[in-house]
CSV table of C-alpha atoms in Angstrom, one decimal:
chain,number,residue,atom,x,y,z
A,44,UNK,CA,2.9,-3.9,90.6
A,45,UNK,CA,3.3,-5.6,87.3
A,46,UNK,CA,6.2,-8.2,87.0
A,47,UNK,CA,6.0,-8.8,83.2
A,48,UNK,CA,9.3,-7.9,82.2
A,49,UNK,CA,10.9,-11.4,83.0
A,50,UNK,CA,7.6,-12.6,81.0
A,51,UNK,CA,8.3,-10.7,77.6
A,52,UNK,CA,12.1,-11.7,77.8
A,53,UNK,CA,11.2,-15.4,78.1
A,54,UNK,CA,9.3,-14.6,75.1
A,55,UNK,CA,11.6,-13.2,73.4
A,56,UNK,CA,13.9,-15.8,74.1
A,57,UNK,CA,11.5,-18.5,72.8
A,58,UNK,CA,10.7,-16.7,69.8
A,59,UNK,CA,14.9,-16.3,68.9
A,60,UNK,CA,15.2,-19.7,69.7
A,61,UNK,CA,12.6,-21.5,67.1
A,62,UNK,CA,13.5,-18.5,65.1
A,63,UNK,CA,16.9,-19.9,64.8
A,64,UNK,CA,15.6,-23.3,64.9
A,65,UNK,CA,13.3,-23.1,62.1
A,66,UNK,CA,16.9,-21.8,60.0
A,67,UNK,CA,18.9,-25.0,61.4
A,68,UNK,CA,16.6,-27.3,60.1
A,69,UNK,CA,15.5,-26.2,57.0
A,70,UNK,CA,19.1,-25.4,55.9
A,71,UNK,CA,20.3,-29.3,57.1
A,72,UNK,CA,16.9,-30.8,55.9
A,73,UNK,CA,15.4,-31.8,52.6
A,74,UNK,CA,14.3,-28.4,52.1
A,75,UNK,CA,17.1,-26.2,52.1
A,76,UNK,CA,17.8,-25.5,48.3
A,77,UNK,CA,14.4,-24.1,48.2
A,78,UNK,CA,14.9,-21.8,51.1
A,79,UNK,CA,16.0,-19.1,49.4
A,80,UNK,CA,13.3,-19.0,47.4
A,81,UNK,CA,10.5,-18.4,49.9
A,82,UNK,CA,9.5,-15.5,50.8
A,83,UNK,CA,11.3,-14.5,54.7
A,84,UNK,CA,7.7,-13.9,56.1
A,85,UNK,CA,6.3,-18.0,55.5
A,86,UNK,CA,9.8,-19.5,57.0
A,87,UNK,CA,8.1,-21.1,59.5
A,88,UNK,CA,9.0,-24.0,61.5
A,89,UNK,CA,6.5,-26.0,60.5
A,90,UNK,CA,8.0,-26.2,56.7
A,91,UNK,CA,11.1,-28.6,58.6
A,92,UNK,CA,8.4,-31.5,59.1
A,93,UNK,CA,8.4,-34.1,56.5
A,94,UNK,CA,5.4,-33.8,54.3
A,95,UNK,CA,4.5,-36.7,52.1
A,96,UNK,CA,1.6,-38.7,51.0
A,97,UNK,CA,2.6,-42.0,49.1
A,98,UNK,CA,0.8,-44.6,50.9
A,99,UNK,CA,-1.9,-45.4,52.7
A,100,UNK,CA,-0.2,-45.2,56.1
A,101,UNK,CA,0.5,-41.7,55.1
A,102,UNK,CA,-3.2,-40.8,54.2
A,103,UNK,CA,-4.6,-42.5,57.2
A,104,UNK,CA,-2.4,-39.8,58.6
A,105,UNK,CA,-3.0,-36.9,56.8
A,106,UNK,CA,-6.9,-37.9,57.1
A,107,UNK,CA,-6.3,-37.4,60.8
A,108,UNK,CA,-4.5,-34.2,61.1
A,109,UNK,CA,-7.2,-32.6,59.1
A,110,UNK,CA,-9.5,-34.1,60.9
A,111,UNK,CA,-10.5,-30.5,63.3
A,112,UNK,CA,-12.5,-27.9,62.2
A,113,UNK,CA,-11.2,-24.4,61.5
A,114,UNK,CA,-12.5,-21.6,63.2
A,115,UNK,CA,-15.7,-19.5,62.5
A,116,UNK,CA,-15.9,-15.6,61.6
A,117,UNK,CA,-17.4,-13.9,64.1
A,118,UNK,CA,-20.8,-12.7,62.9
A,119,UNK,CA,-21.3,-15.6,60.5
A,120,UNK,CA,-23.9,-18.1,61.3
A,121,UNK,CA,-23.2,-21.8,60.2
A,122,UNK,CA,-25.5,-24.4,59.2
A,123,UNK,CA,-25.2,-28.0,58.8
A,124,UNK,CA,-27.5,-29.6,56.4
A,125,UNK,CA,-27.7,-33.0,54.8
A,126,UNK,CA,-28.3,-34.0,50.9
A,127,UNK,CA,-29.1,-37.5,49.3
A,128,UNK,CA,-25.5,-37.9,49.2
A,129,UNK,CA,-23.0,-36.3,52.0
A,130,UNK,CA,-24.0,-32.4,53.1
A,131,UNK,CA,-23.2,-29.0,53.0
A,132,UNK,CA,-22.2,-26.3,55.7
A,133,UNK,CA,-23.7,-23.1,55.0
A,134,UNK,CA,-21.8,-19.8,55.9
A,135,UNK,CA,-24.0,-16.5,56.1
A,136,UNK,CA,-23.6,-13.0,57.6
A,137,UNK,CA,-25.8,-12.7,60.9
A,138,UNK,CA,-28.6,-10.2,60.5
A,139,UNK,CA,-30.7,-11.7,57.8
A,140,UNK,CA,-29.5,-8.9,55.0
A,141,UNK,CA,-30.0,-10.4,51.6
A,142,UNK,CA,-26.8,-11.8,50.1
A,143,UNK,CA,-25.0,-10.5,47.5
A,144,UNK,CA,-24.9,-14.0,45.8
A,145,UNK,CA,-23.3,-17.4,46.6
A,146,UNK,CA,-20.3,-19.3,46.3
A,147,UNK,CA,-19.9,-22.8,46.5
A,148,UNK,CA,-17.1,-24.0,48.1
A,149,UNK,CA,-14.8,-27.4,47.8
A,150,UNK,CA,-12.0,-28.2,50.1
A,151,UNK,CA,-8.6,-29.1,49.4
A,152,UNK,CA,-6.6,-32.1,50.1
A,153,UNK,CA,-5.2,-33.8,47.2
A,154,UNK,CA,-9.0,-35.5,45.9
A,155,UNK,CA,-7.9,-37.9,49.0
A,156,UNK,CA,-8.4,-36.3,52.1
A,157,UNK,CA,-10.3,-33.1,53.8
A,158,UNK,CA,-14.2,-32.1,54.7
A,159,UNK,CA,-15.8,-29.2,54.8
A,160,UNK,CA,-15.2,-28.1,58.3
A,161,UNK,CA,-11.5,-27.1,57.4
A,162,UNK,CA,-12.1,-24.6,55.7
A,163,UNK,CA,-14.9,-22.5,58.2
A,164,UNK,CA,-12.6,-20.0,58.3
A,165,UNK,CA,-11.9,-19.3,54.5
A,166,UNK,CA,-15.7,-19.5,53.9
A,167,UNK,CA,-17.0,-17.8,56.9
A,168,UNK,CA,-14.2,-14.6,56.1
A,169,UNK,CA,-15.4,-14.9,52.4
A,170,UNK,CA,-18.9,-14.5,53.7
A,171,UNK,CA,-18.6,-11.8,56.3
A,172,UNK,CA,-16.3,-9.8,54.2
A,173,UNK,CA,-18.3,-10.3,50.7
A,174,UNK,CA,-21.6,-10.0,52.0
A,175,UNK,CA,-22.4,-13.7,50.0
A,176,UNK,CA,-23.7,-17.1,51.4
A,177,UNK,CA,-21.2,-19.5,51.1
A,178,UNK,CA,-21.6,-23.2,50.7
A,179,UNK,CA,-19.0,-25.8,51.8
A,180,UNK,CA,-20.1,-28.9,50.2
A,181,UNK,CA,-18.4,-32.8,51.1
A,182,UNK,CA,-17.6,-34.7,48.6
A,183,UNK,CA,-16.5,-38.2,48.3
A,184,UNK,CA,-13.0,-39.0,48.6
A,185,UNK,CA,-10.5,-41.2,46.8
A,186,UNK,CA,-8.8,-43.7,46.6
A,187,UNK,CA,-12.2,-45.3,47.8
A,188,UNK,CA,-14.5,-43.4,45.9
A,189,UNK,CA,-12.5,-42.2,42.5
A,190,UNK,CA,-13.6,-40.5,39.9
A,191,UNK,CA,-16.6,-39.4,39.0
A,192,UNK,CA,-17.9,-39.7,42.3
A,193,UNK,CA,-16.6,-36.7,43.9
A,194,UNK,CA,-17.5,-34.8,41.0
A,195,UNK,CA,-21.0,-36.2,40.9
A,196,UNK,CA,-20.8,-35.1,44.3
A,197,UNK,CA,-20.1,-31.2,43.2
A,198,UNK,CA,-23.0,-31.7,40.5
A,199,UNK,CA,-25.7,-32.4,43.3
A,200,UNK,CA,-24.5,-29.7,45.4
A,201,UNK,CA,-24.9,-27.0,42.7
A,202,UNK,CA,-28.5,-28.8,42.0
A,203,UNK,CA,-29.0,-28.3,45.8
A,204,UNK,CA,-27.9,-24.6,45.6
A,205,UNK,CA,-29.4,-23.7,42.5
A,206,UNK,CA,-32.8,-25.3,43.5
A,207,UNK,CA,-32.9,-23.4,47.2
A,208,UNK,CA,-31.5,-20.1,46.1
A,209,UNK,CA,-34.8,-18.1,46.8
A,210,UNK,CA,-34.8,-19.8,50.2
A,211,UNK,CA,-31.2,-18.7,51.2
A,212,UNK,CA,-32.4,-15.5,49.8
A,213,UNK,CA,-29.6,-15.4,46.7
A,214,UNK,CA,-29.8,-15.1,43.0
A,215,UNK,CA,-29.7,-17.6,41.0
A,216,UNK,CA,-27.7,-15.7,38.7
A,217,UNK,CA,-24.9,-14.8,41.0
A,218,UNK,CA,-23.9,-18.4,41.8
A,219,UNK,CA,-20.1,-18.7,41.4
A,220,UNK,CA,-17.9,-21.7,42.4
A,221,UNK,CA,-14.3,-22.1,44.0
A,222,UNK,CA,-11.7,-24.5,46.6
A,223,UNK,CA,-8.1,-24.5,47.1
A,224,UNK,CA,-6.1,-27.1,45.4
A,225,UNK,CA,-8.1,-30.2,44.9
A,226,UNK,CA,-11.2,-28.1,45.3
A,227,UNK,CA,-10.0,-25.7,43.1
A,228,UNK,CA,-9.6,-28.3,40.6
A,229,UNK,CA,-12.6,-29.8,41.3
A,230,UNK,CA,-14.7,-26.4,41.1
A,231,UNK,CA,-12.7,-26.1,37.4
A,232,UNK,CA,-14.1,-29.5,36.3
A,233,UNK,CA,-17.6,-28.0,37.8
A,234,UNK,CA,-17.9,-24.9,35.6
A,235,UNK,CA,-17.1,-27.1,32.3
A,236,UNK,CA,-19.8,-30.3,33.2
A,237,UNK,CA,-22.1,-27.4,34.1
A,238,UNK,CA,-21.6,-25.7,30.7
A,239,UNK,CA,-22.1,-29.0,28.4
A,240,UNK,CA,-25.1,-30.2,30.7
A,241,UNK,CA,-26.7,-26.7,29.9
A,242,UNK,CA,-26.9,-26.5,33.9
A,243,UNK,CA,-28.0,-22.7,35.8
A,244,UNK,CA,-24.7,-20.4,34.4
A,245,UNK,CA,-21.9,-20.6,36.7
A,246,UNK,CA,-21.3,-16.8,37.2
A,247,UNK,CA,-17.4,-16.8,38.3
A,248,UNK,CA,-14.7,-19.6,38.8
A,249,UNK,CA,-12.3,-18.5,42.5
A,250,UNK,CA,-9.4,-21.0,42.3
A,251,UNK,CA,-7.1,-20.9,44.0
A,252,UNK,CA,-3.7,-22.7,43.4
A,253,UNK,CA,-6.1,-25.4,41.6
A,254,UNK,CA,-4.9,-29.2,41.4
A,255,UNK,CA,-6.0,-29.2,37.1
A,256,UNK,CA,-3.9,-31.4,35.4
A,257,UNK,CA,-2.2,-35.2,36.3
A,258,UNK,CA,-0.3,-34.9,33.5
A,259,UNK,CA,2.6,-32.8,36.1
A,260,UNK,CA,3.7,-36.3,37.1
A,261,UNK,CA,5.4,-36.4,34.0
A,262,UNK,CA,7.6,-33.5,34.6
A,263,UNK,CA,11.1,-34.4,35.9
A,264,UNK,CA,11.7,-33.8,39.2
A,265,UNK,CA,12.6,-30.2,40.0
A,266,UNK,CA,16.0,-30.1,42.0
A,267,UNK,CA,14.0,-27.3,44.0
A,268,UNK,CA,12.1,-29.4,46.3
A,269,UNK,CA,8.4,-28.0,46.5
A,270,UNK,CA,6.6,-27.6,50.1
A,271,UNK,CA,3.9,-29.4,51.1
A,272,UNK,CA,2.3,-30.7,48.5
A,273,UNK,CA,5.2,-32.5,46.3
A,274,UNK,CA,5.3,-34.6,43.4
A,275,UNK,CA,5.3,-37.9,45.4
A,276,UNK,CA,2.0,-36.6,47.1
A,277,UNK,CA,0.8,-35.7,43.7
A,278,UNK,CA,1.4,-38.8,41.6
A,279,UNK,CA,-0.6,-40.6,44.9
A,280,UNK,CA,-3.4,-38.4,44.7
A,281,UNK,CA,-4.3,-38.2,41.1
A,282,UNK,CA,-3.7,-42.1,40.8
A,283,UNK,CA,-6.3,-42.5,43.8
A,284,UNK,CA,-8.6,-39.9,42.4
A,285,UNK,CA,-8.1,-41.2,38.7
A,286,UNK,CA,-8.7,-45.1,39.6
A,287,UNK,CA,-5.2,-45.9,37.7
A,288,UNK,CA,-1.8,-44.5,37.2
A,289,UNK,CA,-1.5,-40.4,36.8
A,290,UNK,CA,0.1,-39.0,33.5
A,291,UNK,CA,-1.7,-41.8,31.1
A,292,UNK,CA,-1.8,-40.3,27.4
A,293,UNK,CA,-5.9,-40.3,28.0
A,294,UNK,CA,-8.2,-39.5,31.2
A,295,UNK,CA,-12.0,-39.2,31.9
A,296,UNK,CA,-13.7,-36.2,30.6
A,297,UNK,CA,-13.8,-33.8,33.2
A,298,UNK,CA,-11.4,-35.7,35.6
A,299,UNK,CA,-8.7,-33.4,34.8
A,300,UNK,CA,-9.6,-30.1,33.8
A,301,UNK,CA,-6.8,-28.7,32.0
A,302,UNK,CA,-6.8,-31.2,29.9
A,303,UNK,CA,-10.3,-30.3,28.1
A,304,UNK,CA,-9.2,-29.0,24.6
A,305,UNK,CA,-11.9,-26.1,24.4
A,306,UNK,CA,-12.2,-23.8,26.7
A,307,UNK,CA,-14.5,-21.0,25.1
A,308,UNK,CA,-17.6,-20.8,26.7
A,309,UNK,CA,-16.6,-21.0,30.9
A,310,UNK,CA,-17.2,-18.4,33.1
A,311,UNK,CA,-15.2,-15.9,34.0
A,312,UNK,CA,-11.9,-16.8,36.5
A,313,UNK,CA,-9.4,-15.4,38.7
A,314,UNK,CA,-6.6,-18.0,39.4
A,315,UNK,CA,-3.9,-17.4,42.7
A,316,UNK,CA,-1.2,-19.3,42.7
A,317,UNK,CA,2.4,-18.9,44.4
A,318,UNK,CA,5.8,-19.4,42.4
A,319,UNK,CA,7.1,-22.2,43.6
A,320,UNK,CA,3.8,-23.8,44.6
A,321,UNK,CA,3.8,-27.8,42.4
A,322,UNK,CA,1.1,-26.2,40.6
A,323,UNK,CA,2.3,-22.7,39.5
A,324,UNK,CA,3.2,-24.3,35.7
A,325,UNK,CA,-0.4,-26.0,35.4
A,326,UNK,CA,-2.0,-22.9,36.9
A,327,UNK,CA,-0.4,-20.0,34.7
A,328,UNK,CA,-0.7,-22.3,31.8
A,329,UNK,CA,-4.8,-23.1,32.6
A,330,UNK,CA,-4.9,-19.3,32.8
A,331,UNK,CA,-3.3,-18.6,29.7
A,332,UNK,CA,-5.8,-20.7,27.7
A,333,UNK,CA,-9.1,-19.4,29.2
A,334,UNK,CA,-7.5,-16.3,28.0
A,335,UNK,CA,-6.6,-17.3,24.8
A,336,UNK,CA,-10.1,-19.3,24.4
A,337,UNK,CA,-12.1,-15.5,25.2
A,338,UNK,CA,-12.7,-16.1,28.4
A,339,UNK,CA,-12.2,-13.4,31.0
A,340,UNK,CA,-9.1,-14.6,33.8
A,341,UNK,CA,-7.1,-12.7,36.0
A,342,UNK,CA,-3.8,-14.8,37.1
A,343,UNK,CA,-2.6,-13.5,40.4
A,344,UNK,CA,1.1,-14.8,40.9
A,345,UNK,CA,2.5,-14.3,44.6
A,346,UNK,CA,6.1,-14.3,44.7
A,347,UNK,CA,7.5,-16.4,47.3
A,348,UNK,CA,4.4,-18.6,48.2
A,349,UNK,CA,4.2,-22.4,48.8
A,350,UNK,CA,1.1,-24.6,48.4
A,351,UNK,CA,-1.5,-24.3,50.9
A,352,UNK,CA,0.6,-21.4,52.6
A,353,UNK,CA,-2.4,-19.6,53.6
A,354,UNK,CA,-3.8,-22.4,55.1
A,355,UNK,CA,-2.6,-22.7,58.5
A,356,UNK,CA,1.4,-22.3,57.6
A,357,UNK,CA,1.8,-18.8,57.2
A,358,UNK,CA,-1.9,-17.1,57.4
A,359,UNK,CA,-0.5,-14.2,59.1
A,360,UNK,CA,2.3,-13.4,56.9
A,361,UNK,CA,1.9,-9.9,54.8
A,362,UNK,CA,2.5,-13.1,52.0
A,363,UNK,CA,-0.2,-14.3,52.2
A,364,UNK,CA,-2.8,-11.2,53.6
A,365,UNK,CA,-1.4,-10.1,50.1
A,366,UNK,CA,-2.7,-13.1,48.4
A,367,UNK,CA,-6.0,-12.7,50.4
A,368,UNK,CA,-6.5,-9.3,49.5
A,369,UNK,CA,-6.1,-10.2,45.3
A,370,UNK,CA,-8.5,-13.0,45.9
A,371,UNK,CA,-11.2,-11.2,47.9
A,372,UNK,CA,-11.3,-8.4,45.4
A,373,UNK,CA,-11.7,-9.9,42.2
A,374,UNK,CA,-14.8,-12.2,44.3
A,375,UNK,CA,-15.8,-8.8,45.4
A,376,UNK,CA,-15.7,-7.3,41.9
A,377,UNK,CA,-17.2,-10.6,40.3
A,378,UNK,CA,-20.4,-10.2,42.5
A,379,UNK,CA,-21.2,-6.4,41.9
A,380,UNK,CA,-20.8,-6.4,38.3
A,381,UNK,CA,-23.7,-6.2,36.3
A,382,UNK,CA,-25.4,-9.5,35.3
């Protein structure tokens, strides 16, 4: 005989409770003028903890908690393999079917924090559910490493993908980049060196809520608080990643990509972002000027998403499967176009 009704009531129970819990604190916390505005499904409890990086007491912990791995698709096989400088984890379907093409792939984490293993399960999904090899590459991190280095970084990995593309079995023409938030940013400032250096066409940009442009720090502080990653977080990243302080009327060619004054000429781009992510503004506007610059972009706006919200916050959300589903099919429809 089964006894598993007193089971499902506790669970219930539990669930009403941090249910109720997770509306208690954010509506006597920091973050209760923006509740309104996220979306019902990504009010998790998780959003009450105060998230902030300005310091390096607060990296050192932030470093830590993204210190585990993510998990692994089932039916993708993963391989670790070293460059020159750092390495690259390689996601590919099982089964030895030739791939469709291949992404490269750069973590988030605010140019300060993060390494390839966080994001198995974004590459390893993208892989099994595109058909395409997909390489997570490490990059150096700031404030130890600034600016160029993590870029440089990018540079060899492409090199590195580029060069062994017959041996992962992929066309060198179908080689697109992407990352989420840093990454994305970083994948931005990829395509553009790659274009002035005359380096193998880049075939598609997938950014997703991209960290672009320092220059945000100069924005007055919203009265709607923003989850996650917030301006404080933001003026301490891009002054680690930059070597100096953010916003400064002038920056490094290619440290910030949206603030490159041409952009004719970049491959093609879809851009996700969420409305009151820190980045939505910087986003849109990025999109807006590949546009008007010729180049092809599709901005995908989800109503109701924070930064990073399909990243362990609310992955199971209709939110963000929504967001999922916009991004996997313009990657989809980038790699079966003609070339």
């Amino acid at each position: 005989m089964r006894h598993d009704g007193p089971v499902r009531t506790a669970r219930r129970f539990l669930g009403r409770t941090a249910a109720l819990a997770t509306r208690l604190l954010l509506r006597i916390g920091p973050h209760r003028r923006v509740l309104p505005h996220v979306a019902p499904d990504l009010r998790v409890p998780s959003l009450a903890l105060p998230l902030s990086v300005r310091s390096s007491l607060h990296l050192a912990v932030l470093r830590r908690a993204m210190t585990p791995g993510s998990t692994v698709e089932p039916g993708v096989e993963v391989t670790e393999i070293h460059l020159d400088h750092g390495r690259v984890l390689v996601h590919r379907p099982a089964g030895g079917a030739p791939a469709a093409g291949a992404l490269l792939w750069f973590h988030g984490g605010g140019y300060v924090a993060g390494r390839p293993e966080n994001d198995q399960h974004t590459c390893s999904w993208l892989a099994s559910r595109l058909g395409v090899v997909v390489v997570a590459a490490e990059y150096r991190l700031a404030p130890e490493d600034p600016f160029p280095a993590a870029l440089d970084d990018a540079v060899a990995a492409l090199d590195w993908l580029h060069d062994h593309a017959e041996q992962l079995g992929v066309d060198p023409a179908r080689v697109a980049v992407g990352g989420a938030s840093a990454g994305g940013g970083l994948a931005a400032a990829l395509a553009q060196r790659a274009l002035d250096e005359g380096r193998t066409p880049i075939a598609f940009q997938l950014l997703v809520y991209p960290m672009l442009d320092d220059r945000t720090v100069r924005r007055p502080v919203s009265r709607r608080p923003h989850l996650v990653w917030n301006p404080r977080s933001n003026r301490f990243g891009w002054t680690g990643y930059l070597g100096h302080p953010a916003g400064r009327d002038a920056a490094p060619e290619y440290a910030a990509a949206a603030r490159r004054a041409d952009l004719s000429g970049l491959p093609p781009a879809w851009i996700g972002v969420g409305d009151i992510d820190l980045f939505h503004d910087e986003d849109v506007e990025y999109a807006r000027r590949l546009t008007a610059a010729g180049v092809r972009c599709t901005l995908h706006v989800e109503p109701g998403m924070f930064h990073g919200a399909d990243s362990g916050f609310g992955d199971g959300a209709e939110t963000t499967r929504r967001f999922r589903r916009a991004l996997l099919a313009a990657a989809r429809a980038a790699f079966t176009e003609p070339v």
